[in-house]
JSON list of C-alpha atoms in Angstrom, two decimals:
[
{"chain": "A", "resi": 24, "resn": "GLN", "atom": "CA", "xyz": [-11.47, -67.83, -13.91]},
{"chain": "A", "resi": 25, "resn": "VAL", "atom": "CA", "xyz": [-7.56, -66.22, -13.90]},
{"chain": "A", "resi": 26, "resn": "GLN", "atom": "CA", "xyz": [-5.93, -64.67, -11.35]},
{"chain": "A", "resi": 27, "resn": "LEU", "atom": "CA", "xyz": [-3.17, -62.66, -11.82]},
{"chain": "A", "resi": 28, "resn": "VAL", "atom": "CA", "xyz": [-0.75, -61.66, -9.34]},
{"chain": "A", "resi": 29, "resn": "GLU", "atom": "CA", "xyz": [2.36, -58.61, -10.42]},
{"chain": "A", "resi": 30, "resn": "SER", "atom": "CA", "xyz": [5.21, -58.19, -7.93]},
{"chain": "A", "resi": 31, "resn": "GLY", "atom": "CA", "xyz": [8.43, -57.09, -7.66]},
{"chain": "A", "resi": 32, "resn": "GLY", "atom": "CA", "xyz": [7.93, -53.78, -8.23]},
{"chain": "A", "resi": 33, "resn": "GLY", "atom": "CA", "xyz": [9.94, -51.37, -5.42]},
{"chain": "A", "resi": 34, "resn": "LEU", "atom": "CA", "xyz": [12.65, -47.86, -6.27]},
{"chain": "A", "resi": 35, "resn": "VAL", "atom": "CA", "xyz": [15.58, -47.38, -7.83]},
{"chain": "A", "resi": 36, "resn": "GLN", "atom": "CA", "xyz": [17.77, -44.75, -8.84]},
{"chain": "A", "resi": 37, "resn": "ALA", "atom": "CA", "xyz": [17.88, -43.89, -12.30]},
{"chain": "A", "resi": 38, "resn": "GLY", "atom": "CA", "xyz": [20.02, -46.47, -14.82]},
{"chain": "A", "resi": 39, "resn": "GLY", "atom": "CA", "xyz": [19.17, -49.38, -12.11]},
{"chain": "A", "resi": 40, "resn": "SER", "atom": "CA", "xyz": [17.05, -52.57, -12.75]},
{"chain": "A", "resi": 41, "resn": "LEU", "atom": "CA", "xyz": [13.85, -54.50, -12.07]},
{"chain": "A", "resi": 42, "resn": "ARG", "atom": "CA", "xyz": [12.34, -57.88, -12.76]},
{"chain": "A", "resi": 43, "resn": "LEU", "atom": "CA", "xyz": [8.77, -58.60, -12.82]},
{"chain": "A", "resi": 44, "resn": "THR", "atom": "CA", "xyz": [7.34, -61.35, -12.25]},
{"chain": "A", "resi": 45, "resn": "CYS", "atom": "CA", "xyz": [3.58, -61.84, -13.32]},
{"chain": "A", "resi": 46, "resn": "GLU", "atom": "CA", "xyz": [1.47, -65.08, -11.62]},
{"chain": "A", "resi": 47, "resn": "ALA", "atom": "CA", "xyz": [-1.65, -66.64, -13.74]},
{"chain": "A", "resi": 48, "resn": "SER", "atom": "CA", "xyz": [-3.65, -68.93, -12.02]},
{"chain": "A", "resi": 49, "resn": "GLY", "atom": "CA", "xyz": [-7.18, -70.42, -12.55]},
{"chain": "A", "resi": 50, "resn": "ARG", "atom": "CA", "xyz": [-8.63, -71.26, -15.15]},
{"chain": "A", "resi": 51, "resn": "THR", "atom": "CA", "xyz": [-5.37, -69.74, -17.91]},
{"chain": "A", "resi": 52, "resn": "PHE", "atom": "CA", "xyz": [-6.05, -72.38, -20.87]},
{"chain": "A", "resi": 53, "resn": "SER", "atom": "CA", "xyz": [-8.04, -70.16, -22.82]},
{"chain": "A", "resi": 54, "resn": "ASN", "atom": "CA", "xyz": [-5.12, -67.07, -22.05]},
{"chain": "A", "resi": 55, "resn": "ARG", "atom": "CA", "xyz": [-3.15, -66.39, -25.62]},
{"chain": "A", "resi": 56, "resn": "VAL", "atom": "CA", "xyz": [-1.55, -63.14, -24.99]},
{"chain": "A", "resi": 57, "resn": "MET", "atom": "CA", "xyz": [-0.09, -61.66, -21.78]},
{"chain": "A", "resi": 58, "resn": "GLY", "atom": "CA", "xyz": [1.07, -58.12, -21.37]},
{"chain": "A", "resi": 59, "resn": "TRP", "atom": "CA", "xyz": [2.34, -55.23, -19.17]},
{"chain": "A", "resi": 60, "resn": "PHE", "atom": "CA", "xyz": [1.14, -51.98, -19.17]},
{"chain": "A", "resi": 61, "resn": "ARG", "atom": "CA", "xyz": [1.32, -48.84, -16.94]},
{"chain": "A", "resi": 62, "resn": "GLN", "atom": "CA", "xyz": [0.07, -46.06, -16.03]},
{"chain": "A", "resi": 63, "resn": "GLU", "atom": "CA", "xyz": [1.16, -42.82, -14.77]},
{"chain": "A", "resi": 64, "resn": "PRO", "atom": "CA", "xyz": [-0.68, -40.60, -12.95]},
{"chain": "A", "resi": 65, "resn": "GLY", "atom": "CA", "xyz": [-3.57, -38.13, -15.12]},
{"chain": "A", "resi": 66, "resn": "LYS", "atom": "CA", "xyz": [-2.17, -40.28, -18.35]},
{"chain": "A", "resi": 67, "resn": "GLU", "atom": "CA", "xyz": [-4.11, -42.79, -19.68]},
{"chain": "A", "resi": 68, "resn": "ARG", "atom": "CA", "xyz": [-2.82, -46.19, -19.59]},
{"chain": "A", "resi": 69, "resn": "GLU", "atom": "CA", "xyz": [-1.05, -47.73, -21.95]},
{"chain": "A", "resi": 70, "resn": "ILE", "atom": "CA", "xyz": [1.40, -51.04, -23.34]},
{"chain": "A", "resi": 71, "resn": "VAL", "atom": "CA", "xyz": [4.57, -51.47, -22.83]},
{"chain": "A", "resi": 72, "resn": "ALA", "atom": "CA", "xyz": [5.30, -54.83, -23.12]},
{"chain": "A", "resi": 73, "resn": "ALA", "atom": "CA", "xyz": [3.81, -57.79, -24.99]},
{"chain": "A", "resi": 74, "resn": "ILE", "atom": "CA", "xyz": [4.68, -61.70, -25.69]},
{"chain": "A", "resi": 75, "resn": "SER", "atom": "CA", "xyz": [2.35, -65.36, -27.41]},
{"chain": "A", "resi": 76, "resn": "TRP", "atom": "CA", "xyz": [2.13, -67.61, -25.22]},
{"chain": "A", "resi": 77, "resn": "SER", "atom": "CA", "xyz": [2.08, -69.86, -28.41]},
{"chain": "A", "resi": 78, "resn": "THR", "atom": "CA", "xyz": [5.25, -68.51, -30.79]},
{"chain": "A", "resi": 79, "resn": "GLY", "atom": "CA", "xyz": [6.61, -66.26, -27.07]},
{"chain": "A", "resi": 80, "resn": "SER", "atom": "CA", "xyz": [6.30, -63.29, -30.58]},
{"chain": "A", "resi": 81, "resn": "LYS", "atom": "CA", "xyz": [7.00, -60.44, -28.51]},
{"chain": "A", "resi": 82, "resn": "TYR", "atom": "CA", "xyz": [6.40, -56.93, -28.73]},
{"chain": "A", "resi": 83, "resn": "TYR", "atom": "CA", "xyz": [7.23, -52.99, -27.46]},
{"chain": "A", "resi": 84, "resn": "ALA", "atom": "CA", "xyz": [6.20, -50.06, -27.08]},
{"chain": "A", "resi": 85, "resn": "ASP", "atom": "CA", "xyz": [9.20, -47.90, -28.77]},
{"chain": "A", "resi": 86, "resn": "SER", "atom": "CA", "xyz": [9.91, -45.61, -25.20]},
{"chain": "A", "resi": 87, "resn": "VAL", "atom": "CA", "xyz": [10.85, -48.72, -24.24]},
{"chain": "A", "resi": 88, "resn": "LYS", "atom": "CA", "xyz": [12.38, -50.97, -26.39]},
{"chain": "A", "resi": 89, "resn": "GLY", "atom": "CA", "xyz": [15.61, -51.74, -26.16]},
{"chain": "A", "resi": 90, "resn": "ARG", "atom": "CA", "xyz": [15.91, -51.06, -22.39]},
{"chain": "A", "resi": 91, "resn": "PHE", "atom": "CA", "xyz": [13.14, -54.43, -21.19]},
{"chain": "A", "resi": 92, "resn": "THR", "atom": "CA", "xyz": [12.95, -57.51, -22.07]},
{"chain": "A", "resi": 93, "resn": "VAL", "atom": "CA", "xyz": [9.82, -59.45, -21.59]},
{"chain": "A", "resi": 94, "resn": "SER", "atom": "CA", "xyz": [9.87, -63.59, -20.76]},
{"chain": "A", "resi": 95, "resn": "LYS", "atom": "CA", "xyz": [7.65, -66.44, -19.82]},
{"chain": "A", "resi": 96, "resn": "ASN", "atom": "CA", "xyz": [7.43, -70.34, -18.33]},
{"chain": "A", "resi": 97, "resn": "ASN", "atom": "CA", "xyz": [4.49, -71.46, -19.49]},
{"chain": "A", "resi": 98, "resn": "VAL", "atom": "CA", "xyz": [5.43, -74.34, -17.08]},
{"chain": "A", "resi": 99, "resn": "LYS", "atom": "CA", "xyz": [4.76, -71.83, -13.90]},
{"chain": "A", "resi": 100, "resn": "ASN", "atom": "CA", "xyz": [2.43, -69.98, -15.79]},
{"chain": "A", "resi": 101, "resn": "THR", "atom": "CA", "xyz": [4.53, -67.24, -14.86]},
{"chain": "A", "resi": 102, "resn": "VAL", "atom": "CA", "xyz": [5.47, -64.17, -17.81]},
{"chain": "A", "resi": 103, "resn": "TYR", "atom": "CA", "xyz": [8.60, -61.92, -16.58]},
{"chain": "A", "resi": 104, "resn": "LEU", "atom": "CA", "xyz": [9.37, -57.95, -17.26]},
{"chain": "A", "resi": 105, "resn": "GLN", "atom": "CA", "xyz": [13.09, -56.99, -16.75]},
{"chain": "A", "resi": 106, "resn": "LEU", "atom": "CA", "xyz": [12.85, -53.41, -16.58]},
{"chain": "A", "resi": 107, "resn": "ASN", "atom": "CA", "xyz": [17.37, -51.71, -16.92]},
{"chain": "A", "resi": 108, "resn": "THR", "atom": "CA", "xyz": [18.64, -48.26, -17.38]},
{"chain": "A", "resi": 109, "resn": "LEU", "atom": "CA", "xyz": [15.86, -47.09, -16.26]},
{"chain": "A", "resi": 110, "resn": "LYS", "atom": "CA", "xyz": [14.25, -43.93, -16.33]},
{"chain": "A", "resi": 111, "resn": "PRO", "atom": "CA", "xyz": [12.24, -41.23, -14.15]},
{"chain": "A", "resi": 112, "resn": "GLU", "atom": "CA", "xyz": [9.64, -40.90, -16.46]},
{"chain": "A", "resi": 113, "resn": "ASP", "atom": "CA", "xyz": [9.23, -44.78, -15.82]},
{"chain": "A", "resi": 114, "resn": "THR", "atom": "CA", "xyz": [7.81, -44.72, -12.66]},
{"chain": "A", "resi": 115, "resn": "ALA", "atom": "CA", "xyz": [4.17, -46.14, -12.93]},
{"chain": "A", "resi": 116, "resn": "VAL", "atom": "CA", "xyz": [1.93, -48.34, -11.36]},
{"chain": "A", "resi": 117, "resn": "TYR", "atom": "CA", "xyz": [2.41, -51.99, -13.48]},
{"chain": "A", "resi": 118, "resn": "TYR", "atom": "CA", "xyz": [-0.35, -54.37, -14.68]},
{"chain": "A", "resi": 119, "resn": "CYS", "atom": "CA", "xyz": [0.18, -57.37, -15.53]},
{"chain": "A", "resi": 120, "resn": "ALA", "atom": "CA", "xyz": [-3.41, -58.77, -18.00]},
{"chain": "A", "resi": 121, "resn": "ALA", "atom": "CA", "xyz": [-3.94, -60.98, -19.81]},
{"chain": "A", "resi": 122, "resn": "SER", "atom": "CA", "xyz": [-5.99, -61.48, -23.52]},
{"chain": "A", "resi": 123, "resn": "GLY", "atom": "CA", "xyz": [-7.86, -64.74, -25.16]},
{"chain": "A", "resi": 124, "resn": "LYS", "atom": "CA", "xyz": [-6.60, -62.77, -28.87]},
{"chain": "A", "resi": 125, "resn": "ILE", "atom": "CA", "xyz": [-4.53, -63.68, -31.08]},
{"chain": "A", "resi": 126, "resn": "ALA", "atom": "CA", "xyz": [-2.71, -60.12, -31.12]},
{"chain": "A", "resi": 127, "resn": "ALA", "atom": "CA", "xyz": [-3.84, -57.60, -28.56]},
{"chain": "A", "resi": 128, "resn": "ARG", "atom": "CA", "xyz": [-1.85, -53.51, -27.93]},
{"chain": "A", "resi": 129, "resn": "ARG", "atom": "CA", "xyz": [-4.91, -52.23, -26.73]},
{"chain": "A", "resi": 130, "resn": "GLY", "atom": "CA", "xyz": [-6.24, -52.05, -22.55]},
{"chain": "A", "resi": 131, "resn": "ASP", "atom": "CA", "xyz": [-9.64, -53.25, -23.17]},
{"chain": "A", "resi": 132, "resn": "GLU", "atom": "CA", "xyz": [-8.38, -56.46, -25.83]},
{"chain": "A", "resi": 133, "resn": "TYR", "atom": "CA", "xyz": [-7.38, -57.74, -22.16]},
{"chain": "A", "resi": 134, "resn": "ASP", "atom": "CA", "xyz": [-9.76, -60.18, -20.32]},
{"chain": "A", "resi": 135, "resn": "TYR", "atom": "CA", "xyz": [-8.14, -60.13, -16.72]},
{"chain": "A", "resi": 136, "resn": "TRP", "atom": "CA", "xyz": [-5.53, -57.67, -14.80]},
{"chain": "A", "resi": 137, "resn": "GLY", "atom": "CA", "xyz": [-3.69, -57.83, -11.94]},
{"chain": "A", "resi": 138, "resn": "GLN", "atom": "CA", "xyz": [-3.63, -55.80, -9.20]},
{"chain": "A", "resi": 139, "resn": "GLY", "atom": "CA", "xyz": [-0.35, -53.63, -10.75]},
{"chain": "A", "resi": 140, "resn": "THR", "atom": "CA", "xyz": [2.87, -53.34, -8.65]},
{"chain": "A", "resi": 141, "resn": "GLN", "atom": "CA", "xyz": [3.97, -49.38, -8.25]},
{"chain": "A", "resi": 142, "resn": "VAL", "atom": "CA", "xyz": [7.71, -48.68, -9.54]},
{"chain": "A", "resi": 143, "resn": "THR", "atom": "CA", "xyz": [9.10, -45.41, -8.91]},
{"chain": "A", "resi": 144, "resn": "VAL", "atom": "CA", "xyz": [13.02, -44.35, -10.11]},
{"chain": "A", "resi": 145, "resn": "SER", "atom": "CA", "xyz": [14.76, -41.53, -9.19]},
{"chain": "A", "resi": 146, "resn": "SER", "atom": "CA", "xyz": [17.31, -38.49, -10.51]}
]
């Protein structure tokens, strides 16, 4: 019913930047929150950032606060994640997700997921 497609991942050196894009399509009218998650090998999937469609309120994980910026374009039904000052520990598969809840920080609170895009940061 809802399709999410991430793009923008790649290989960058430490200190570099990337801009991730998540395009939503299908029956997106029930989406309230868009989240960005990441997962490293051997680790649990963790939330990176989230943004509310209605209020624009944002949430950031402590590990990325001050370096990453989440934004949205309501007309395009698209969300972005600007990754600045990247560190090797940011290396992970980054996923876009959509939730029908007003506030959502846990993975099980999200209803739809993209296929993920790989971000690799070299030292």
